[in-house]
Short mmCIF file of C-alpha atoms in Angstrom, two decimals:
data_model
loop_
_atom_site.label_atom_id
_atom_site.label_comp_id
_atom_site.label_asym_id
_atom_site.label_seq_id
_atom_site.Cartn_x
_atom_site.Cartn_y
_atom_site.Cartn_z
CA MET A 230 86.96 69.38 2.34
CA PRO A 231 88.31 72.68 0.93
CA PRO A 232 92.07 73.04 0.63
CA LYS A 233 93.77 74.89 3.44
CA THR A 234 95.24 78.20 2.47
CA ILE A 235 98.42 79.58 3.90
CA PRO A 236 98.13 83.23 4.89
CA LEU A 237 100.46 85.49 2.95
CA ILE A 238 101.04 87.70 5.97
CA SER A 239 100.85 86.63 9.61
CA ASP A 240 98.45 88.30 12.04
CA THR A 241 101.34 89.98 13.82
CA ARG A 242 102.79 91.37 10.59
CA ARG A 243 99.39 92.77 9.56
CA ALA A 244 99.01 94.51 12.91
CA GLN A 245 102.58 95.83 12.74
CA ALA A 246 101.95 97.23 9.26
CA GLY A 247 98.80 98.98 10.50
CA LEU A 248 100.60 100.44 13.51
CA VAL A 249 103.55 101.63 11.42
CA LEU A 250 101.14 103.30 9.01
CA ALA A 251 99.33 104.98 11.93
CA VAL A 252 102.63 106.41 13.19
CA GLU A 253 103.54 107.58 9.68
CA VAL A 254 100.18 109.36 9.35
CA VAL A 255 100.72 111.15 12.67
CA VAL A 256 104.25 112.21 11.67
CA ILE A 257 103.06 113.48 8.26
CA ASP A 258 100.18 115.32 9.96
CA LEU A 259 102.49 117.05 12.45
CA LEU A 260 105.18 117.87 9.87
CA SER A 261 102.69 119.27 7.37
CA LYS A 262 101.09 121.54 10.00
CA TRP A 263 104.50 122.67 11.20
CA ALA A 264 105.61 123.44 7.63
CA VAL A 265 102.47 125.42 6.84
CA PHE A 266 102.64 127.42 10.09
CA THR A 267 106.38 128.05 9.77
CA PHE A 268 107.01 128.62 6.08
CA VAL A 269 103.69 129.54 4.51
CA LEU A 270 101.62 131.49 7.00
CA ASN A 271 104.40 133.15 9.05
CA ASP A 272 102.03 134.18 11.88
CA ALA A 273 99.39 135.38 9.42
CA VAL A 274 95.82 134.14 9.59
CA THR A 275 95.37 134.20 5.81
CA LYS A 276 97.93 133.62 3.07
CA THR A 277 97.02 134.29 -0.55
CA ILE A 278 98.72 131.75 -2.79
CA THR A 279 97.10 132.75 -6.09
CA PRO A 280 94.18 135.08 -6.92
CA PHE A 281 91.78 132.14 -6.53
CA PHE A 282 93.51 130.09 -3.80
CA ASN A 283 94.36 131.08 -0.25
CA LEU A 284 95.05 129.36 3.06
CA VAL A 285 93.09 130.39 6.13
CA ILE A 286 93.60 129.07 9.66
CA VAL A 287 90.26 127.97 11.08
CA TRP A 288 90.13 126.04 14.35
CA ASN A 289 87.02 124.03 15.12
CA ARG A 290 86.76 124.49 18.87
CA GLY A 291 83.21 123.25 19.16
CA VAL A 292 81.35 120.05 18.58
CA THR A 293 78.75 119.21 15.96
CA PHE A 294 75.15 120.24 16.65
CA GLY A 295 76.16 122.21 19.74
CA LEU A 296 77.02 119.12 21.75
CA LEU A 297 78.87 119.94 24.97
CA GLY A 298 77.84 123.56 24.48
CA ASP A 299 77.60 124.18 28.21
CA VAL A 300 81.07 122.74 28.88
CA THR A 301 84.16 124.97 28.86
CA ILE A 302 86.53 124.73 25.90
CA GLN A 303 89.26 123.20 28.07
CA HIS A 304 86.94 120.52 29.40
CA GLN A 305 85.65 119.85 25.87
CA ALA A 306 89.21 119.17 24.76
CA TYR A 307 89.73 116.65 27.55
CA ILE A 308 86.38 114.93 27.03
CA LEU A 309 86.81 114.68 23.26
CA SER A 310 90.43 113.56 23.60
CA GLY A 311 89.29 110.82 25.97
CA VAL A 312 86.60 109.69 23.55
CA GLY A 313 89.14 109.79 20.72
CA LEU A 314 91.55 107.70 22.75
CA LEU A 315 88.83 105.12 23.40
CA VAL A 316 88.16 104.99 19.66
CA VAL A 317 91.87 104.47 18.95
CA VAL A 318 92.01 101.64 21.49
CA ALA A 319 88.91 100.01 19.95
CA LEU A 320 90.43 100.32 16.48
CA GLY A 321 93.68 98.85 17.82
CA VAL A 322 91.82 95.82 19.16
CA TRP A 323 90.12 95.44 15.78
CA LEU A 324 93.52 95.82 14.09
CA PHE A 325 94.99 92.88 16.00
CA LYS A 326 91.95 90.71 15.22
CA THR A 327 91.63 91.41 11.50
CA SER A 328 92.59 88.80 8.96
CA SER A 329 92.76 91.24 6.06
CA ALA A 330 95.94 93.13 5.19
CA LEU A 331 93.91 95.82 3.42
CA GLN A 332 91.69 96.27 6.47
CA ALA A 333 94.77 96.49 8.71
CA LEU A 334 96.16 99.30 6.56
CA ALA A 335 92.81 101.10 6.53
CA LEU A 336 92.60 100.85 10.31
CA GLY A 337 96.13 102.23 10.55
CA LEU A 338 95.12 105.24 8.46
CA VAL A 339 92.06 105.94 10.62
CA MET A 340 94.03 105.45 13.84
CA GLY A 341 96.71 107.87 12.65
CA GLY A 342 94.09 110.47 11.78
CA ALA A 343 92.39 110.04 15.15
CA LEU A 344 95.71 110.40 16.98
CA GLY A 345 96.42 113.58 15.00
CA ASN A 346 93.02 114.93 16.04
CA ILE A 347 93.71 114.08 19.68
CA TYR A 348 97.01 115.97 19.47
CA ASP A 349 95.24 119.00 17.97
CA ARG A 350 92.60 118.93 20.73
CA ILE A 351 95.19 118.81 23.49
CA ILE A 352 97.73 121.28 22.05
CA TYR A 353 95.49 123.73 20.17
CA GLY A 354 92.13 123.10 21.82
CA ALA A 355 90.71 122.46 18.37
#
């Protein structure tokens, strides 16, 4: 019979670490966008940083391959936000079931990115 191993981190601690990382990703996402809009672009659409590097605001208001093309932009935002929320919930369930600390952190990163995208869809329609 193989020796029993003691987990280094409990299931609850792994899930907490993933959730904390997700929140941190959302905060960094929001703060970085706020900083760029406030201090760099100053209501401009394009900001030249150097002769070979510039920042341009581009909002992706559509969906890949023309999906939902016959749906209004506002309805697209709600539909895609709902789908994104379902994905976040599914990832959250996976997060609480994982036995790997690395996987919990990876799920936290993806969840944070998805939540940032949901925010952008609702607030900016993009």
